[in-house]
């Protein structure tokens, strides 16, 4: 059955959710406070880089509308998804003011039965708070649901429409039926649970994935010292079905708008419940250390060749996105800038965002990967864009002053590069 749905907050998650729900045939109204964004969306201009989103939006535009009028959207909808951002504060705590504001704005407009679904990543107990807050304004029956998202940037549409599972934290039958109906066309296991468990599933999933990454990065560091190969070790353990092969790529660590924020968030949630989450604290330290170790390697090479020009390939926190939030690349460049080195960098789509994050000192943003390697003393690859694998590495070597290649994502194989005369070093490779 087609449902009338309002989406509050039209960022990465809100826009993907709204568009995908329109694709599934529901009538969707996307709300955002940002008038410029809404105006653009109404003209079909998508403010983010997310493959596939534009096509679906164009095809199903009749099912979706964009507005800044929250009151009207709530009035016209039966189900309201909250998708506002919940960023980290400086001390790692979760910034809840946008979420609180959204709930209060919604609460003031509820006049009949509504299902209020939260997709934002929020501490355990936020659903309970929502329930109490809405009750202050509306005395009859309504439902609060937790339905966390597991969307990866770059494959968000696919992740929404073909998920591994759908989590529905719900406390009553009516809302449960409506939620199952909304997702009825999606073939995936649907886990029905209570609101608090659903809220925790989101944090536990991201924390576990980050732990896997920090674990393999430590194994990589041992591999380097023991002259073993982390790719083979990862393959060897990954084939054990209990472990699984994914998220075992060693490198310079995780970044992005979710992992760092959610890991800090879970540590804070644990602290609040008077529990010291020792393992996660270590996961964060290992991740930071991975970037420091990479900078050390660059320093060592520059000292050896008496050079100071570094080419950095990649700025985004991972390929297929223009997002540089908490990107390991940005952290590494900042550390190198402090050491007064000269940086030449290239990224296929993230340059514009990176220029806003990085100090202007000693940095040149280049138009292509060749311009970036010209006269460089070392090439450091920090984001594994597929296009790097297609490049003529003979030409790359010719352009460099010294042929040192540090592959922070193990994208290349050493054999071929050594044949071309490169000094190649990956992370945890023989
Ligand atoms: C999402 C989730 O909300 C967050 O909890 C999760 O952990 C990561 O993904 P995201 O979609 O990436 O956040 O956030 P962002 O791109 O910042 O979008 C939030 C949108 O909400 C913005 O467009 C902002 O203008 C809008 N907003 C924010 C409102 O419309 N109202 C508000 O009160 C606050
Ligand atoms: C993540 C989660 O995967 C998603 O489920 C959640 O809802 C939002 O956060 P995203 O941040 O878009 O998605 O990217 P993801 O592909 O998970 O990568 C996160 C970071 O981990 C990247 O910096 C990536 O380079 C790094 N990574 C990932 C590794 O270093 N090694 C790996 O094996 C996998």
Short mmCIF file of C-alpha atoms and ligand atoms in Angstrom, two decimals:
data_model
loop_
_atom_site.label_atom_id
_atom_site.label_comp_id
_atom_site.label_asym_id
_atom_site.label_seq_id
_atom_site.Cartn_x
_atom_site.Cartn_y
_atom_site.Cartn_z
CA UNK A 1 0.00 0.00 0.00
CA UNK A 2 1.22 3.48 -0.84
CA UNK A 3 2.00 5.48 2.27
CA UNK A 4 2.25 9.23 2.79
CA UNK A 5 5.68 9.94 4.19
CA UNK A 6 7.50 13.08 5.36
CA UNK A 7 11.31 13.14 5.63
CA UNK A 8 12.72 15.73 8.03
CA UNK A 9 16.30 16.63 7.04
CA UNK A 10 17.36 16.20 3.42
CA UNK A 11 21.09 15.43 3.78
CA UNK A 12 22.80 12.24 2.59
CA UNK A 13 20.51 9.96 4.54
CA UNK A 14 17.29 11.95 4.17
CA UNK A 15 17.62 12.47 0.44
CA UNK A 16 18.53 8.84 -0.24
CA UNK A 17 15.72 7.58 1.99
CA UNK A 18 13.15 9.93 0.44
CA UNK A 19 14.17 9.13 -3.11
CA UNK A 20 14.24 5.37 -2.52
CA UNK A 21 10.82 5.45 -0.82
CA UNK A 22 9.44 7.37 -3.82
CA UNK A 23 10.93 4.67 -6.05
CA UNK A 24 9.04 2.08 -3.97
CA UNK A 25 5.84 3.94 -4.83
CA UNK A 26 5.21 5.95 -1.67
CA UNK A 27 4.23 9.63 -1.69
CA UNK A 28 7.13 11.50 -0.15
CA UNK A 29 7.65 15.07 1.04
CA UNK A 30 11.27 15.95 1.85
CA UNK A 31 11.70 18.81 4.31
CA UNK A 32 14.82 20.83 4.98
CA UNK A 33 15.52 24.13 6.73
CA UNK A 34 18.01 25.04 4.05
CA UNK A 35 16.01 26.99 1.50
CA UNK A 36 18.81 27.04 -1.10
CA UNK A 37 19.03 23.24 -0.98
CA UNK A 38 15.27 22.84 -1.37
CA UNK A 39 15.15 25.26 -4.30
CA UNK A 40 17.90 23.29 -6.04
CA UNK A 41 16.20 19.96 -5.40
CA UNK A 42 12.95 21.30 -6.80
CA UNK A 43 14.82 22.04 -10.02
CA UNK A 44 16.25 18.53 -9.99
CA UNK A 45 19.75 19.59 -8.87
CA UNK A 46 21.22 17.17 -6.35
CA UNK A 47 23.56 18.84 -3.84
CA UNK A 48 25.58 15.69 -3.11
CA UNK A 49 27.63 13.22 -5.15
CA UNK A 50 25.78 9.92 -4.89
CA UNK A 51 25.74 7.55 -7.88
CA UNK A 52 22.28 6.58 -9.15
CA UNK A 53 20.35 9.10 -7.08
CA UNK A 54 19.72 11.55 -9.94
CA UNK A 55 18.32 8.86 -12.24
CA UNK A 56 15.77 7.61 -9.69
CA UNK A 57 14.83 11.14 -8.70
CA UNK A 58 14.16 12.09 -12.31
CA UNK A 59 12.13 8.96 -12.99
CA UNK A 60 9.99 9.14 -9.85
CA UNK A 61 9.73 12.91 -9.39
CA UNK A 62 5.93 12.64 -9.37
CA UNK A 63 6.13 10.76 -6.07
CA UNK A 64 8.39 13.26 -4.32
CA UNK A 65 8.15 16.90 -3.31
CA UNK A 66 10.61 19.24 -1.58
CA UNK A 67 9.70 21.95 0.91
CA UNK A 68 10.86 24.01 3.88
CA UNK A 69 7.35 23.87 5.34
CA UNK A 70 7.58 21.23 8.08
CA UNK A 71 4.11 22.00 9.40
CA UNK A 72 2.43 21.26 6.08
CA UNK A 73 4.53 18.12 5.48
CA UNK A 74 3.63 16.68 8.90
CA UNK A 75 -0.04 17.47 8.36
CA UNK A 76 -0.11 15.66 5.02
CA UNK A 77 1.79 12.56 6.18
CA UNK A 78 1.06 9.47 8.22
CA UNK A 79 4.69 8.46 8.68
CA UNK A 80 7.46 10.94 9.54
CA UNK A 81 11.13 9.99 9.19
CA UNK A 82 13.64 12.04 11.18
CA UNK A 83 16.92 12.25 9.23
CA UNK A 84 18.64 15.32 10.65
CA UNK A 85 22.36 15.16 11.36
CA UNK A 86 23.70 14.10 14.75
CA UNK A 87 27.36 15.17 14.51
CA UNK A 88 30.03 14.82 17.19
CA UNK A 89 30.74 17.66 19.55
CA UNK A 90 34.40 18.59 20.16
CA UNK A 91 34.51 16.34 23.26
CA UNK A 92 33.10 13.34 21.36
CA UNK A 93 29.59 13.63 22.78
CA UNK A 94 26.70 13.45 20.36
CA UNK A 95 25.22 16.77 19.27
CA UNK A 96 21.48 16.24 19.78
CA UNK A 97 20.20 19.79 19.30
CA UNK A 98 19.03 19.27 15.69
CA UNK A 99 17.29 16.06 16.66
CA UNK A 100 15.60 17.67 19.67
CA UNK A 101 14.54 20.62 17.55
CA UNK A 102 13.09 18.35 14.87
CA UNK A 103 11.11 16.30 17.44
CA UNK A 104 9.69 19.46 19.05
CA UNK A 105 8.79 20.93 15.65
CA UNK A 106 6.99 17.71 14.74
CA UNK A 107 5.31 17.40 18.16
CA UNK A 108 3.69 20.81 17.79
CA UNK A 109 2.04 19.77 14.52
CA UNK A 110 0.71 16.30 15.36
CA UNK A 111 -3.09 16.33 15.17
CA UNK A 112 -3.92 12.71 14.36
CA UNK A 113 -2.25 9.28 14.45
CA UNK A 114 1.34 9.41 13.21
CA UNK A 115 4.28 7.05 13.17
CA UNK A 116 7.45 8.97 14.01
CA UNK A 117 10.42 7.03 12.71
CA UNK A 118 13.94 7.93 13.68
CA UNK A 119 16.76 7.21 11.21
CA UNK A 120 19.36 9.54 12.71
CA UNK A 121 22.02 7.84 14.80
CA UNK A 122 21.08 8.69 18.37
CA UNK A 123 22.04 7.51 21.87
CA UNK A 124 19.99 4.76 23.47
CA UNK A 125 16.99 6.40 25.06
CA UNK A 126 16.34 9.00 22.35
CA UNK A 127 13.19 7.13 21.30
CA UNK A 128 11.91 7.19 24.86
CA UNK A 129 12.64 10.93 25.03
CA UNK A 130 10.76 11.44 21.75
CA UNK A 131 7.74 9.60 23.14
CA UNK A 132 7.63 11.85 26.23
CA UNK A 133 8.21 15.02 24.27
CA UNK A 134 5.38 14.41 21.80
CA UNK A 135 3.02 13.48 24.65
CA UNK A 136 3.48 16.99 26.02
CA UNK A 137 1.72 18.33 22.93
CA UNK A 138 -0.48 15.48 21.70
CA UNK A 139 -2.46 13.28 24.07
CA UNK A 140 -3.94 10.61 21.76
CA UNK A 141 -2.25 7.59 20.19
CA UNK A 142 0.95 7.87 18.16
CA UNK A 143 3.96 5.59 17.69
CA UNK A 144 7.71 6.09 17.91
CA UNK A 145 9.94 3.77 15.88
CA UNK A 146 13.71 3.37 15.56
CA UNK A 147 14.78 2.37 12.05
CA UNK A 148 18.55 2.92 11.79
CA UNK A 149 20.24 3.35 8.42
CA UNK A 150 23.29 1.42 7.20
CA UNK A 151 23.95 3.45 4.06
CA UNK A 152 27.47 3.74 2.77
CA UNK A 153 28.29 6.87 0.83
CA UNK A 154 28.82 6.00 -2.81
CA UNK A 155 26.48 3.01 -2.67
CA UNK A 156 23.70 4.52 -0.56
CA UNK A 157 20.89 3.82 -3.06
CA UNK A 158 21.86 0.17 -3.46
CA UNK A 159 22.33 -0.18 0.31
CA UNK A 160 18.80 1.14 0.84
CA UNK A 161 17.11 -1.02 -1.80
CA UNK A 162 19.17 -4.20 -1.29
CA UNK A 163 20.13 -4.14 2.39
CA UNK A 164 21.54 -7.06 4.40
CA UNK A 165 18.73 -6.47 6.88
CA UNK A 166 16.16 -3.92 7.97
CA UNK A 167 16.00 -3.10 11.68
CA UNK A 168 12.65 -1.98 13.06
CA UNK A 169 12.55 -1.03 16.73
CA UNK A 170 8.86 -0.73 17.56
CA UNK A 171 6.66 -1.09 20.63
CA UNK A 172 3.18 -1.63 19.10
CA UNK A 173 1.44 -3.75 16.46
CA UNK A 174 -0.05 -0.93 14.40
CA UNK A 175 3.27 0.81 13.77
CA UNK A 176 4.93 -2.54 13.12
CA UNK A 177 2.42 -3.34 10.35
CA UNK A 178 2.88 0.10 8.78
CA UNK A 179 6.69 -0.22 8.81
CA UNK A 180 6.57 -3.72 7.31
CA UNK A 181 4.23 -2.38 4.66
CA UNK A 182 6.58 0.49 3.78
CA UNK A 183 9.41 -1.97 3.18
CA UNK A 184 7.27 -4.77 1.74
CA UNK A 185 8.91 -4.57 -1.71
CA UNK A 186 12.41 -4.94 -0.28
CA UNK A 187 13.62 -8.52 0.00
CA UNK A 188 15.72 -8.64 3.15
CA UNK A 189 15.41 -10.09 6.65
CA UNK A 190 13.43 -7.72 8.82
CA UNK A 191 14.43 -7.71 12.48
CA UNK A 192 11.65 -6.54 14.75
CA UNK A 193 12.85 -5.50 18.16
CA UNK A 194 12.31 -2.91 20.87
CA UNK A 195 13.32 0.73 20.27
CA UNK A 196 16.38 0.71 22.57
CA UNK A 197 17.90 -2.42 21.03
CA UNK A 198 17.41 -0.95 17.55
CA UNK A 199 19.20 2.24 18.63
CA UNK A 200 22.11 0.20 19.94
CA UNK A 201 22.32 -2.06 16.85
CA UNK A 202 23.41 0.92 14.77
CA UNK A 203 26.30 1.82 17.08
CA UNK A 204 27.31 -1.80 17.63
CA UNK A 205 27.44 -2.46 13.87
CA UNK A 206 29.65 0.53 13.08
CA UNK A 207 31.85 -0.09 16.13
CA UNK A 208 32.35 -3.72 15.13
CA UNK A 209 33.30 -2.79 11.56
CA UNK A 210 35.77 -0.17 12.82
CA UNK A 211 37.21 -2.78 15.20
CA UNK A 212 37.73 -5.13 12.28
CA UNK A 213 39.66 -2.40 10.44
CA UNK A 214 41.85 -1.52 13.43
CA UNK A 215 42.46 -5.22 14.03
CA UNK A 216 43.71 -5.85 10.50
CA UNK A 217 45.81 -2.67 10.65
CA UNK A 218 47.60 -3.97 13.72
CA UNK A 219 48.11 -7.32 12.00
CA UNK A 220 49.55 -5.35 9.06
CA UNK A 221 52.01 -3.64 11.38
CA UNK A 222 53.14 -7.03 12.67
CA UNK A 223 53.35 -8.31 9.07
CA UNK A 224 55.77 -5.50 8.23
CA UNK A 225 58.01 -6.45 11.09
CA UNK A 226 57.74 -10.20 10.45
CA UNK A 227 58.03 -9.89 6.64
CA UNK A 228 54.61 -11.47 6.11
CA UNK A 229 51.84 -10.29 3.76
CA UNK A 230 48.67 -8.85 5.32
CA UNK A 231 46.62 -9.39 2.14
CA UNK A 232 47.26 -13.12 2.38
CA UNK A 233 46.62 -13.12 6.11
CA UNK A 234 43.31 -11.29 5.54
CA UNK A 235 42.34 -13.77 2.83
CA UNK A 236 43.32 -16.65 5.05
CA UNK A 237 41.23 -15.54 7.99
CA UNK A 238 38.42 -14.06 5.89
CA UNK A 239 37.50 -17.40 4.36
CA UNK A 240 36.55 -18.59 7.82
CA UNK A 241 32.80 -17.99 7.65
CA UNK A 242 32.77 -16.91 11.27
CA UNK A 243 35.09 -14.02 10.38
CA UNK A 244 34.09 -13.10 6.80
CA UNK A 245 36.25 -11.43 4.13
CA UNK A 246 34.90 -7.88 4.23
CA UNK A 247 36.36 -4.87 6.08
CA UNK A 248 39.75 -6.53 6.32
CA UNK A 249 41.61 -4.11 4.04
CA UNK A 250 44.63 -2.77 5.88
CA UNK A 251 45.64 0.81 5.19
CA UNK A 252 45.82 4.23 6.74
CA UNK A 253 42.67 3.75 8.78
CA UNK A 254 38.99 4.58 8.63
CA UNK A 255 37.43 8.02 8.27
CA UNK A 256 34.15 9.53 7.09
CA UNK A 257 31.15 11.12 8.67
CA UNK A 258 30.05 7.99 10.53
CA UNK A 259 32.73 5.68 11.94
CA UNK A 260 34.75 8.27 13.91
CA UNK A 261 31.59 9.95 15.18
CA UNK A 262 29.74 6.77 16.08
CA UNK A 263 32.71 5.15 17.80
CA UNK A 264 33.18 8.29 19.94
CA UNK A 265 29.41 8.24 20.49
CA UNK A 266 29.36 4.65 21.74
CA UNK A 267 32.31 5.31 24.06
CA UNK A 268 30.34 8.25 25.49
CA UNK A 269 27.15 6.18 25.80
CA UNK A 270 29.15 3.55 27.73
CA UNK A 271 30.71 6.24 29.97
CA UNK A 272 27.27 7.63 30.65
CA UNK A 273 26.16 4.17 31.76
CA UNK A 274 29.32 4.05 33.94
CA UNK A 275 31.02 1.44 31.75
CA UNK A 276 34.54 1.80 30.39
CA UNK A 277 34.53 0.46 26.80
CA UNK A 278 38.25 -0.40 26.78
CA UNK A 279 38.30 -2.16 23.43
CA UNK A 280 36.79 0.78 21.53
CA UNK A 281 39.21 3.24 23.09
CA UNK A 282 42.01 1.11 21.67
CA UNK A 283 40.31 0.95 18.25
CA UNK A 284 40.43 4.76 18.07
CA UNK A 285 44.08 4.92 19.15
CA UNK A 286 45.13 2.30 16.59
CA UNK A 287 43.34 4.27 13.87
CA UNK A 288 45.11 7.52 14.76
CA UNK A 289 48.43 5.73 15.01
CA UNK A 290 48.01 4.27 11.53
CA UNK A 291 48.09 7.78 10.06
CA UNK A 292 51.08 8.81 12.18
CA UNK A 293 53.00 5.72 11.02
CA UNK A 294 52.29 6.66 7.40
CA UNK A 295 53.64 10.18 7.96
CA UNK A 296 56.76 8.65 9.57
CA UNK A 297 57.31 6.53 6.47
CA UNK A 298 57.06 9.60 4.22
CA UNK A 299 59.47 11.49 6.47
CA UNK A 300 61.99 8.68 6.31
CA UNK A 301 61.95 8.60 2.51
CA UNK A 302 62.30 12.37 2.20
CA UNK A 303 65.26 12.29 4.53
CA UNK A 304 66.86 9.50 2.51
CA UNK A 305 66.54 11.37 -0.82
CA UNK A 306 67.01 14.82 0.68
CA UNK A 307 63.71 15.99 -0.82
CA UNK A 308 60.62 17.84 0.32
CA UNK A 309 57.93 17.43 -2.37
CA UNK A 310 55.12 14.95 -1.75
CA UNK A 311 52.43 13.94 -4.20
CA UNK A 312 49.20 12.85 -2.50
CA UNK A 313 46.74 10.87 -4.63
CA UNK A 314 43.27 11.04 -3.11
CA UNK A 315 41.53 13.36 -0.65
CA UNK A 316 38.12 11.75 -0.09
CA UNK A 317 37.77 9.45 2.94
CA UNK A 318 37.15 6.60 0.50
CA UNK A 319 36.61 6.26 -3.29
CA UNK A 320 33.37 7.20 -5.09
CA UNK A 321 32.51 10.12 -2.84
CA UNK A 322 33.45 13.79 -2.62
CA UNK A 323 33.19 13.65 1.17
CA UNK A 324 36.32 14.63 3.09
CA UNK A 325 34.85 14.62 6.60
CA UNK A 326 37.41 13.00 8.94
CA UNK A 327 39.27 11.78 5.88
CA UNK A 328 42.60 10.15 6.77
CA UNK A 329 44.00 12.02 3.73
CA UNK A 330 43.18 15.38 5.29
CA UNK A 331 44.72 14.40 8.63
CA UNK A 332 47.90 13.15 6.94
CA UNK A 333 48.24 16.30 4.79
CA UNK A 334 47.79 18.52 7.85
CA UNK A 335 50.57 16.66 9.66
CA UNK A 336 52.83 16.98 6.61
CA UNK A 337 52.08 20.69 6.26
CA UNK A 338 53.18 21.20 9.85
CA UNK A 339 56.51 19.65 8.89
CA UNK A 340 56.85 22.28 6.12
CA UNK A 341 56.82 19.85 3.21
CA UNK A 342 55.47 20.82 -0.20
CA UNK A 343 52.25 19.01 -1.14
CA UNK A 344 50.88 18.42 -4.65
CA UNK A 345 47.56 16.66 -4.59
CA UNK A 346 44.88 15.29 -6.87
CA UNK A 347 41.44 13.77 -6.32
CA UNK A 348 38.82 13.15 -9.05
CA UNK A 349 35.94 14.81 -7.16
CA UNK A 350 36.89 15.89 -3.63
CA UNK A 351 39.18 18.87 -4.33
CA UNK A 352 36.50 21.50 -3.76
CA UNK A 353 35.57 20.14 -0.34
CA UNK A 354 39.21 19.57 0.63
CA UNK A 355 40.20 23.18 -0.08
CA UNK A 356 37.74 24.24 2.62
CA UNK A 357 39.34 21.89 5.18
CA UNK A 358 43.04 22.39 4.54
CA UNK A 359 45.37 25.26 5.43
CA UNK A 360 46.51 27.08 2.27
CA UNK A 361 50.16 26.63 3.22
CA UNK A 362 52.48 24.71 0.83
CA UNK A 363 49.74 22.96 -1.09
CA UNK A 364 48.87 22.78 -4.78
CA UNK A 365 45.62 21.18 -5.96
CA UNK A 366 46.25 19.61 -9.35
CA UNK A 367 43.95 18.93 -12.29
CA UNK A 368 45.17 15.41 -12.96
CA UNK A 369 47.29 12.71 -11.31
CA UNK A 370 50.25 13.39 -13.64
CA UNK A 371 50.47 17.07 -12.77
CA UNK A 372 50.48 16.04 -9.09
CA UNK A 373 53.48 13.69 -9.42
CA UNK A 374 55.64 16.13 -11.39
CA UNK A 375 59.01 16.51 -9.64
CA UNK A 376 57.70 14.75 -6.52
CA UNK A 377 60.15 12.97 -4.25
CA UNK A 378 57.53 10.54 -3.06
CA UNK A 379 54.07 9.51 -4.23
CA UNK A 380 51.65 8.69 -1.40
CA UNK A 381 48.35 7.08 -2.37
CA UNK A 382 45.72 7.63 0.33
CA UNK A 383 42.37 7.00 -1.42
CA UNK A 384 42.05 3.97 -3.68
CA UNK A 385 40.20 5.54 -6.63
CA UNK A 386 39.82 2.89 -9.39
CA UNK A 387 41.19 5.35 -11.99
CA UNK A 388 44.63 5.18 -10.37
CA UNK A 389 44.89 1.52 -11.41
CA UNK A 390 44.40 2.53 -15.06
CA UNK A 391 47.26 5.04 -15.17
CA UNK A 392 50.42 4.69 -17.24
CA UNK A 393 52.84 4.14 -14.35
CA UNK A 394 55.84 4.37 -16.71
CA UNK A 395 54.83 7.97 -17.37
CA UNK A 396 54.29 8.56 -13.64
CA UNK A 397 57.81 7.37 -12.87
CA UNK A 398 59.33 9.58 -15.57
CA UNK A 399 57.63 12.66 -14.12
CA UNK A 400 58.83 12.08 -10.56
CA UNK A 401 62.11 13.36 -9.17
CA UNK A 402 62.52 10.21 -7.08
CA UNK A 403 60.47 7.04 -7.77
CA UNK A 404 59.25 6.29 -4.26
CA UNK A 405 55.69 5.03 -4.05
CA UNK A 406 53.92 4.61 -0.68
CA UNK A 407 50.62 2.87 -1.21
CA UNK A 408 48.45 3.63 1.82
CA UNK A 409 45.59 1.44 0.55
CA UNK A 410 47.42 -1.52 -0.96
CA UNK A 411 45.85 -0.75 -4.32
CA UNK A 412 48.91 -1.76 -6.37
CA UNK A 413 51.08 -4.87 -6.53
CA UNK A 414 54.76 -4.42 -5.82
CA UNK A 415 56.08 -6.83 -8.48
CA UNK A 416 54.93 -4.79 -11.50
CA UNK A 417 55.99 -1.48 -9.99
CA UNK A 418 59.41 -2.77 -9.04
CA UNK A 419 59.84 -3.90 -12.65
CA UNK A 420 59.24 -0.29 -13.70
CA UNK A 421 61.92 0.88 -11.29
CA UNK A 422 59.76 2.11 -8.41
CA UNK A 423 60.64 1.69 -4.76
CA UNK A 424 57.22 0.47 -3.70
CA UNK A 425 55.88 0.00 -0.20
CA UNK A 426 52.33 -0.92 0.80
CA UNK A 427 50.88 -1.39 4.28
CA UNK A 428 51.82 -4.73 5.82
CA UNK A 429 53.06 -6.19 2.52
CA UNK A 430 56.21 -8.20 1.99
C1 LIG B 1 22.78 11.29 8.76
C2 LIG B 1 22.08 10.98 10.09
O1 LIG B 1 21.10 11.87 10.37
C3 LIG B 1 23.07 10.83 11.18
O2 LIG B 1 22.47 10.58 12.40
C4 LIG B 1 23.89 9.64 10.78
O3 LIG B 1 24.73 9.23 11.80
C5 LIG B 1 24.67 10.01 9.55
O4 LIG B 1 23.83 10.37 8.53
P1 LIG B 1 23.43 13.14 7.13
O5 LIG B 1 22.25 12.86 6.29
O6 LIG B 1 24.76 12.71 6.64
O7 LIG B 1 23.18 12.54 8.60
O8 LIG B 1 23.50 14.63 7.57
P2 LIG B 1 23.54 15.94 6.75
O9 LIG B 1 24.01 15.67 5.36
O10 LIG B 1 24.21 16.93 7.61
O11 LIG B 1 21.98 16.29 6.62
C6 LIG B 1 21.18 16.77 7.59
C7 LIG B 1 20.15 17.66 6.92
O12 LIG B 1 19.15 18.02 7.85
C8 LIG B 1 20.71 18.96 6.35
O13 LIG B 1 20.29 19.12 5.03
C9 LIG B 1 20.12 20.05 7.25
O14 LIG B 1 19.93 21.26 6.59
C10 LIG B 1 18.85 19.39 7.70
N1 LIG B 1 18.31 19.87 8.97
C11 LIG B 1 19.07 19.89 10.07
C12 LIG B 1 16.97 20.29 9.05
O15 LIG B 1 16.26 20.28 8.06
N2 LIG B 1 16.48 20.67 10.25
C13 LIG B 1 17.22 20.72 11.38
O16 LIG B 1 16.73 21.10 12.43
C14 LIG B 1 18.57 20.31 11.27
C1 LIG B 2 29.76 3.45 7.12
C2 LIG B 2 29.02 2.13 7.30
O1 LIG B 2 29.61 1.14 6.45
C3 LIG B 2 27.54 2.29 7.04
O2 LIG B 2 26.88 1.05 7.27
C4 LIG B 2 27.04 3.36 8.00
O3 LIG B 2 25.68 3.51 7.97
C5 LIG B 2 27.76 4.66 7.73
O4 LIG B 2 29.15 4.44 7.94
P1 LIG B 2 30.71 4.89 5.11
O5 LIG B 2 31.28 5.77 6.17
O6 LIG B 2 30.01 5.51 3.98
O7 LIG B 2 29.72 3.83 5.74
O8 LIG B 2 31.94 4.07 4.48
P2 LIG B 2 32.58 2.63 4.60
O9 LIG B 2 32.61 2.03 3.26
O10 LIG B 2 32.02 1.84 5.70
O11 LIG B 2 34.10 3.02 4.97
C6 LIG B 2 34.43 3.73 6.15
C7 LIG B 2 35.93 3.93 6.25
O12 LIG B 2 36.59 2.71 6.53
C8 LIG B 2 36.61 4.48 5.00
O13 LIG B 2 37.53 5.48 5.35
C9 LIG B 2 37.31 3.30 4.41
O14 LIG B 2 38.45 3.65 3.66
C10 LIG B 2 37.69 2.53 5.66
N1 LIG B 2 37.88 1.07 5.42
C11 LIG B 2 36.82 0.30 5.07
C12 LIG B 2 39.13 0.50 5.63
O15 LIG B 2 40.10 1.19 5.97
N2 LIG B 2 39.26 -0.85 5.44
C13 LIG B 2 38.23 -1.65 5.09
O16 LIG B 2 38.43 -2.86 4.96
C14 LIG B 2 36.97 -1.04 4.89
#
